Short mmCIF file of C-alpha atoms and ligand atoms in Angstrom, two decimals:
data_model
loop_
_atom_site.label_atom_id
_atom_site.label_comp_id
_atom_site.label_asym_id
_atom_site.label_seq_id
_atom_site.Cartn_x
_atom_site.Cartn_y
_atom_site.Cartn_z
CA MET A 27 -18.18 17.08 4.85
CA GLU A 28 -17.45 15.63 8.28
CA TRP A 29 -16.74 18.32 10.89
CA LEU A 30 -14.71 17.55 13.97
CA THR A 31 -14.97 19.67 17.10
CA ILE A 32 -11.69 21.03 18.41
CA GLY A 33 -11.82 18.39 21.19
CA ALA A 34 -12.28 15.48 18.80
CA PHE A 35 -9.70 16.84 16.39
CA SER A 36 -7.25 17.40 19.26
CA LYS A 37 -7.59 13.76 20.33
CA ALA A 38 -7.11 12.50 16.80
CA CYS A 39 -3.98 14.50 16.02
CA ARG A 40 -2.47 14.67 19.53
CA LEU A 41 -2.21 18.42 19.58
CA SER A 42 -3.79 20.11 22.61
CA PRO A 43 -6.78 22.43 22.06
CA LYS A 44 -4.57 25.23 23.42
CA ALA A 45 -1.91 24.47 20.79
CA LEU A 46 -4.60 24.31 18.08
CA ARG A 47 -5.88 27.76 19.06
CA LEU A 48 -2.33 29.11 18.94
CA TYR A 49 -1.68 27.57 15.52
CA ASP A 50 -4.89 29.12 14.28
CA GLU A 51 -3.72 32.55 15.43
CA LEU A 52 -0.34 32.00 13.81
CA ASP A 53 -1.94 30.96 10.54
CA LEU A 54 -0.23 27.60 10.80
CA LEU A 55 -3.34 25.45 10.90
CA ARG A 56 -6.67 27.24 10.41
CA PRO A 57 -9.92 25.49 11.34
CA ALA A 58 -12.03 24.64 8.31
CA ARG A 59 -14.98 26.47 9.82
CA VAL A 60 -15.63 28.82 12.72
CA ASP A 61 -19.21 29.05 13.92
CA PRO A 62 -20.12 32.73 13.50
CA ASN A 63 -22.40 32.68 16.56
CA THR A 64 -20.50 30.60 19.11
CA GLY A 65 -16.93 31.10 17.81
CA TYR A 66 -16.39 27.30 18.07
CA ARG A 67 -13.72 25.97 15.80
CA TYR A 68 -14.41 22.97 13.55
CA TYR A 69 -11.88 20.98 11.61
CA ALA A 70 -12.24 18.80 8.53
CA ALA A 71 -11.10 15.17 8.67
CA GLY A 72 -8.85 15.98 5.70
CA GLN A 73 -6.81 18.33 7.92
CA LEU A 74 -5.66 15.51 10.18
CA GLU A 75 -2.64 14.68 8.11
CA GLN A 76 -1.29 18.20 8.23
CA ALA A 77 -2.02 18.46 11.95
CA ARG A 78 -0.10 15.25 12.59
CA LEU A 79 2.83 16.59 10.58
CA VAL A 80 2.79 19.74 12.72
CA ALA A 81 2.76 17.57 15.84
CA TRP A 82 5.75 15.57 14.64
CA LEU A 83 7.70 18.67 13.70
CA ARG A 84 7.01 20.15 17.14
CA ARG A 85 8.40 16.99 18.70
CA LEU A 86 11.49 17.55 16.59
CA GLY A 87 11.81 21.00 18.18
CA MET A 88 11.29 22.90 14.94
CA PRO A 89 10.28 26.54 15.45
CA LEU A 90 6.70 27.39 14.45
CA ALA A 91 7.71 29.84 11.72
CA ARG A 92 9.75 27.12 10.04
CA ILE A 93 6.94 24.58 10.42
CA ARG A 94 4.67 26.97 8.55
CA GLU A 95 7.18 27.04 5.69
CA VAL A 96 7.49 23.25 5.64
CA CYS A 97 3.70 22.79 5.63
CA ALA A 98 3.41 24.99 2.55
CA LEU A 99 5.74 22.72 0.56
CA GLY A 100 5.17 19.54 -1.42
CA PRO A 101 6.42 16.28 0.13
CA SER A 102 9.88 16.17 -1.46
CA ALA A 103 10.67 19.84 -0.83
CA ALA A 104 9.35 19.43 2.72
CA ALA A 105 11.62 16.43 3.24
CA GLU A 106 14.56 18.52 2.01
CA GLU A 107 13.68 21.28 4.49
CA ILE A 108 13.47 18.84 7.39
CA ARG A 109 16.82 17.37 6.43
CA ALA A 110 18.38 20.86 6.28
CA TYR A 111 16.85 21.79 9.62
CA TRP A 112 18.19 18.70 11.31
CA THR A 113 21.69 19.12 9.89
CA ARG A 114 21.70 22.63 11.30
CA VAL A 115 20.57 21.40 14.71
CA GLU A 116 23.42 18.89 14.73
CA ALA A 117 25.95 21.56 13.77
CA GLU A 118 24.71 23.84 16.55
CA THR A 119 24.74 20.99 19.02
CA ALA A 120 28.34 20.25 18.06
CA GLN A 121 29.24 23.86 18.85
CA ARG A 122 27.53 23.64 22.22
CA ARG A 123 29.35 20.38 22.86
CA ASP A 124 32.64 22.17 22.20
CA LEU A 125 31.69 24.89 24.64
CA ALA A 126 30.68 22.26 27.22
CA GLU A 127 34.05 20.53 26.79
CA PHE A 128 35.77 23.86 27.15
CA LEU A 129 33.94 24.48 30.43
CA ILE A 130 34.57 20.99 31.77
CA ASP A 131 38.22 21.28 30.90
CA HIS A 132 38.39 24.74 32.40
CA MET A 133 36.87 23.57 35.69
CA THR A 134 38.85 20.38 36.06
CA ALA A 135 42.23 21.53 34.80
CA GLY A 136 44.77 20.91 37.55
CA PRO A 137 48.48 21.47 37.43
CA ARG A 138 50.07 19.68 34.51
CA LYS A 139 51.64 16.36 35.45
CA ASP A 140 54.11 16.58 32.62
CA PRO A 141 56.99 18.68 33.95
CA THR A 142 58.12 19.71 30.44
CA MET A 143 57.90 23.45 29.98
CA LEU A 144 56.56 24.53 26.63
CA GLU A 145 56.66 27.83 24.82
CA LEU A 146 55.75 29.33 21.47
CA ARG A 147 58.05 30.38 18.63
CA HIS A 148 56.05 32.71 16.49
CA SER A 149 55.87 34.95 13.46
CA ALA A 150 53.17 36.95 11.67
CA HIS A 151 52.88 39.09 8.60
CA SER A 152 50.13 40.81 6.64
CA ASP A 153 50.42 41.67 2.96
CA PRO A 154 48.08 43.75 0.76
CA GLY A 155 48.26 41.20 -2.08
CA ARG A 156 48.50 42.10 -5.75
CA VAL A 157 45.13 43.68 -6.47
CA ARG A 158 43.67 45.54 -3.49
CA PRO A 159 44.78 49.15 -3.04
CA ARG A 160 44.75 48.87 0.78
CA ASN A 161 45.40 46.27 3.41
CA GLN A 162 42.37 45.75 5.65
CA ASP A 163 43.82 42.66 7.38
CA THR A 164 45.69 42.72 10.67
CA ALA A 165 48.01 39.96 11.86
CA TYR A 166 49.82 39.67 15.19
CA ALA A 167 52.05 37.14 16.91
CA GLY A 168 53.58 37.37 20.38
CA SER A 169 54.77 34.92 22.99
CA ARG A 170 51.19 34.30 24.23
CA LEU A 171 48.87 35.64 21.57
CA LEU A 172 48.35 34.99 17.87
CA ALA A 173 45.63 36.84 16.00
CA VAL A 174 44.37 37.42 12.49
CA ALA A 175 41.53 39.79 11.66
CA ASP A 176 40.11 40.52 8.21
CA GLY A 177 38.29 43.85 8.07
CA PHE A 178 35.53 44.61 5.60
CA GLY A 179 33.57 47.67 4.53
CA PRO A 180 34.79 51.23 4.12
CA ARG A 181 36.42 51.24 7.57
CA GLY A 182 37.59 47.65 7.52
CA ALA A 183 41.24 48.49 8.19
CA PRO A 184 40.66 50.36 11.47
CA ALA A 185 38.11 47.68 12.45
CA SER A 186 40.55 44.77 12.09
CA SER A 187 43.38 46.65 13.76
CA ALA A 188 41.12 47.71 16.66
CA ALA A 189 40.09 44.07 17.25
CA VAL A 190 43.68 42.85 17.47
CA GLU A 191 44.85 45.89 19.43
CA ALA A 192 42.14 45.23 22.03
CA LEU A 193 43.50 41.70 22.61
CA ARG A 194 47.16 42.64 22.84
CA PHE A 195 47.14 43.12 26.61
CA LEU A 196 46.71 39.34 26.85
CA ASP A 197 50.22 39.00 25.48
CA THR A 198 51.91 40.94 28.24
CA GLU A 199 49.74 40.67 31.31
CA GLU A 200 50.26 37.82 33.76
CA LEU A 201 47.37 35.43 33.11
CA PRO A 202 45.32 34.67 36.22
CA ALA A 203 45.51 30.91 36.78
CA GLY A 204 42.39 28.95 35.88
CA ASN A 205 40.49 31.99 34.71
CA VAL A 206 41.18 31.91 31.00
CA LEU A 207 37.54 31.59 29.98
CA ASN A 208 36.39 34.76 31.74
CA LEU A 209 39.49 36.60 30.64
CA LEU A 210 38.88 35.71 27.02
CA ASP A 211 35.21 36.56 27.24
CA GLU A 212 36.08 39.97 28.64
CA ALA A 213 38.78 40.52 26.04
CA VAL A 214 36.38 39.68 23.22
CA ARG A 215 33.82 42.07 24.65
CA GLY A 216 36.46 44.79 24.73
CA ALA A 217 37.46 43.98 21.15
CA THR A 218 33.83 44.12 20.03
CA GLU A 219 33.38 47.58 21.51
CA ALA A 220 36.64 48.78 20.03
CA VAL A 221 35.57 47.54 16.60
CA GLN A 222 32.19 49.25 16.86
CA ASP A 223 33.94 52.53 17.65
CA ALA A 224 36.44 52.06 14.84
CA ALA A 225 33.90 50.94 12.25
CA GLY A 226 31.94 54.19 12.51
CA ASP A 227 28.42 54.49 11.13
CA PRO A 228 26.69 51.06 11.51
CA ALA A 229 24.82 51.72 8.25
CA GLN A 230 28.12 51.53 6.39
CA ASP A 231 28.42 47.85 7.26
CA ALA A 232 32.06 47.75 8.28
CA GLY A 233 33.44 45.13 10.64
CA THR A 234 35.95 42.36 10.99
CA THR A 235 36.53 38.67 11.44
CA LEU A 236 38.67 37.56 14.37
CA THR A 237 40.60 34.34 14.89
CA ALA A 238 42.97 34.28 17.85
CA LEU A 239 44.90 31.77 19.92
CA LEU A 240 45.91 32.46 23.51
CA TRP A 241 48.72 30.42 25.03
CA THR A 242 48.12 29.42 28.65
CA GLY A 243 51.41 27.65 29.23
CA SER A 244 50.23 24.20 28.19
CA ARG A 245 47.03 24.72 26.22
CA LEU A 246 45.81 27.06 23.56
CA ALA A 247 42.47 28.80 23.90
CA LEU A 248 40.88 29.61 20.56
CA VAL A 249 38.48 32.46 19.81
CA HIS A 250 36.97 32.48 16.36
CA ILE A 251 34.35 34.31 14.36
CA GLY A 252 34.16 34.81 10.59
CA ASP A 253 36.04 33.19 7.72
CA SER A 254 39.65 33.51 8.77
CA ARG A 255 40.94 30.09 9.79
CA ALA A 256 43.10 28.22 12.27
CA TYR A 257 44.98 25.07 11.29
CA LEU A 258 47.07 22.60 13.24
CA LEU A 259 49.97 20.79 11.60
CA ARG A 260 50.63 17.68 13.68
CA ASP A 261 52.64 14.62 12.67
CA GLY A 262 52.61 15.82 9.07
CA GLY A 263 48.81 16.10 8.87
CA LEU A 264 46.95 19.39 8.48
CA PHE A 265 43.78 19.81 10.55
CA ARG A 266 41.45 22.76 10.28
CA ILE A 267 40.23 23.64 13.76
CA THR A 268 37.76 26.40 12.90
CA ASP A 269 34.49 26.48 10.98
CA ASP A 270 33.89 29.21 8.40
CA HIS A 271 30.93 31.35 9.33
CA THR A 272 29.92 31.88 5.72
CA LEU A 273 26.83 31.36 3.63
CA VAL A 274 28.52 28.69 1.50
CA GLN A 275 29.71 26.75 4.58
CA SER A 276 26.15 26.71 5.94
CA LEU A 277 24.92 25.45 2.55
CA ILE A 278 27.59 22.73 2.63
CA ASP A 279 26.58 21.82 6.20
CA GLU A 280 22.96 21.53 5.11
CA GLY A 281 23.91 19.31 2.19
CA ARG A 282 22.74 21.86 -0.38
CA LEU A 283 26.19 22.50 -1.86
CA THR A 284 29.34 20.43 -2.34
CA PRO A 285 32.72 21.85 -1.27
CA GLU A 286 33.72 21.88 -4.96
CA GLU A 287 30.65 23.91 -5.92
CA ALA A 288 31.38 26.29 -3.05
CA ASP A 289 34.77 27.20 -4.57
CA SER A 290 33.06 28.88 -7.49
CA HIS A 291 29.89 30.06 -5.75
CA PRO A 292 29.22 33.75 -6.56
CA GLN A 293 28.57 34.50 -2.88
CA ARG A 294 31.45 32.42 -1.52
CA SER A 295 32.83 35.32 0.54
CA LEU A 296 29.50 36.28 2.13
CA LEU A 297 29.92 36.21 5.90
CA LEU A 298 27.12 35.09 8.22
CA LYS A 299 28.90 36.15 11.40
CA ALA A 300 31.47 38.78 12.29
CA LEU A 301 32.74 40.25 15.54
CA GLY A 302 29.77 41.78 17.35
CA THR A 303 26.97 39.97 15.51
CA THR A 304 26.96 36.96 17.85
CA ALA A 305 29.23 35.24 20.38
CA PRO A 306 32.42 33.80 18.85
CA ASP A 307 33.31 30.11 19.03
CA LEU A 308 35.52 29.28 22.02
CA ARG A 309 37.66 26.19 22.24
CA LEU A 310 40.57 24.86 24.27
CA HIS A 311 43.31 22.88 22.58
CA GLU A 312 45.74 20.45 24.12
CA THR A 313 49.13 21.02 22.57
CA ARG A 314 52.16 18.83 22.07
CA PRO A 315 55.77 19.72 21.47
CA GLY A 316 56.22 19.79 17.70
CA ASP A 317 52.75 21.17 16.94
CA ARG A 318 52.65 24.03 14.46
CA TYR A 319 49.64 26.34 14.35
CA LEU A 320 48.63 28.57 11.46
CA LEU A 321 46.11 31.41 11.55
CA CYS A 322 45.30 32.92 8.18
CA SER A 323 42.85 35.20 6.43
CA ASP A 324 40.80 34.01 3.45
CA GLY A 325 43.29 35.75 1.15
CA LEU A 326 45.39 32.59 1.60
CA THR A 327 42.75 29.87 1.64
CA SER A 328 40.72 31.23 -1.29
CA VAL A 329 43.64 30.78 -3.70
CA VAL A 330 46.00 28.19 -2.19
CA PRO A 331 44.55 24.65 -1.85
CA GLU A 332 44.87 22.97 1.55
CA ALA A 333 47.20 20.27 0.21
CA ARG A 334 49.65 22.99 -0.84
CA ILE A 335 49.23 24.86 2.46
CA ARG A 336 50.13 21.63 4.25
CA ARG A 337 53.28 21.13 2.15
CA LEU A 338 54.46 24.72 2.53
CA LEU A 339 53.69 24.80 6.25
CA ALA A 340 55.52 21.52 6.80
CA SER A 341 58.60 22.56 4.82
CA GLY A 342 59.26 25.96 6.44
CA PRO A 343 62.08 25.36 8.94
CA ASP A 344 60.87 28.12 11.27
CA PRO A 345 57.72 30.26 11.66
CA ASP A 346 59.28 33.24 9.81
CA GLU A 347 60.03 31.15 6.75
CA ALA A 348 56.62 29.43 6.83
CA VAL A 349 54.79 32.77 6.94
CA ARG A 350 56.90 34.13 4.09
CA THR A 351 56.39 31.17 1.75
CA LEU A 352 52.63 31.01 2.42
CA ILE A 353 52.14 34.70 1.61
CA ALA A 354 54.32 34.33 -1.49
CA ALA A 355 52.15 31.40 -2.61
CA ALA A 356 48.99 33.52 -2.34
CA ASN A 357 50.61 36.32 -4.33
CA ASP A 358 51.92 33.87 -6.95
CA ALA A 359 48.31 32.70 -7.35
CA GLY A 360 47.29 36.25 -8.23
CA GLY A 361 47.04 37.75 -4.74
CA PRO A 362 43.43 38.87 -5.27
CA ASP A 363 42.88 39.70 -1.59
CA ASN A 364 44.87 40.90 1.40
CA VAL A 365 46.66 37.92 2.89
CA SER A 366 47.71 37.43 6.50
CA CYS A 367 49.40 34.55 8.28
CA ALA A 368 50.49 33.93 11.85
CA VAL A 369 52.45 30.77 12.61
CA ALA A 370 53.53 29.39 15.98
CA ASP A 371 55.54 26.34 16.93
CA VAL A 372 55.08 24.65 20.30
CA VAL A 373 58.59 23.89 21.54
CA GLU A 374 60.15 22.68 24.78
CA THR A 375 61.68 25.50 26.72
CA ALA A 376 65.48 25.45 26.51
CA THR A 377 66.88 25.19 30.05
MG1 MG B 495 39.90 38.67 3.06
#
């Protein structure tokens, strides 16, 4: 057996002696032999390949705990893990990019050049569905604010209503110009606290999703966490503008599940994020006259396919009618869950 000193091994695998000592402590890469008298670490030449893999994975930015998992796998399973890790990094980077765009937009937004005044026509309704004894959803629509929250757990109903209630001041208060980001951040913090109070004992695991749009006069600011959704109907096309924070969506993102498989996955409603667990997604949307926005709980999207949602949303002459037909469609499909919809049209202000 050929023993390499830590210095020689370090040179060969391009990991510093300091890193090697750390990886030894973390049980990530143990030396083949430690001299009982001097404490010197010695490595076997056969360990070089693993050390180089660790070095590469560090360059990729992979956390040490995950590297340890990858190193314990065979080559094809390890490749699968690296692929999944990288897909996740890209998804997280995309979210940070959205936040960066939001900030850039927020800091450079001047007065609108287009003199057209826009406003929202809106409607919202929440229905218990055909199966559930109670309605734990809350839906709201006003001239500035649209919100849908889907409560879960034994105190889900007060949780969802507290979240929406805590945002309602945004609908009436004069919005400070150019300060939408801080305002929203504060509002979400208030909603989070209100939900924690309403949800009661944390051990009971009650909480809520929250998807809300705030009208700023020309743009819509979006706050989103959980598996309720926001859609935009523009020029006849339906675009989903939120990501589901669910286990199945993360499996789809990592390429471990197809969207078709997700539809019948036993844990398809398992949430990874809810209000209070982590910061919600924030986004700013440019609007155009003629845009129609839909916020809905999963009681709609779990039983009505998107193609049908698009048709129904496009055919409703006004927001009231659109909300009514969408909820009826969910109930016609069995109504297994509470279903909530909020719809708003961006229209030119009548002068
Ligand atoms: Mg639901």
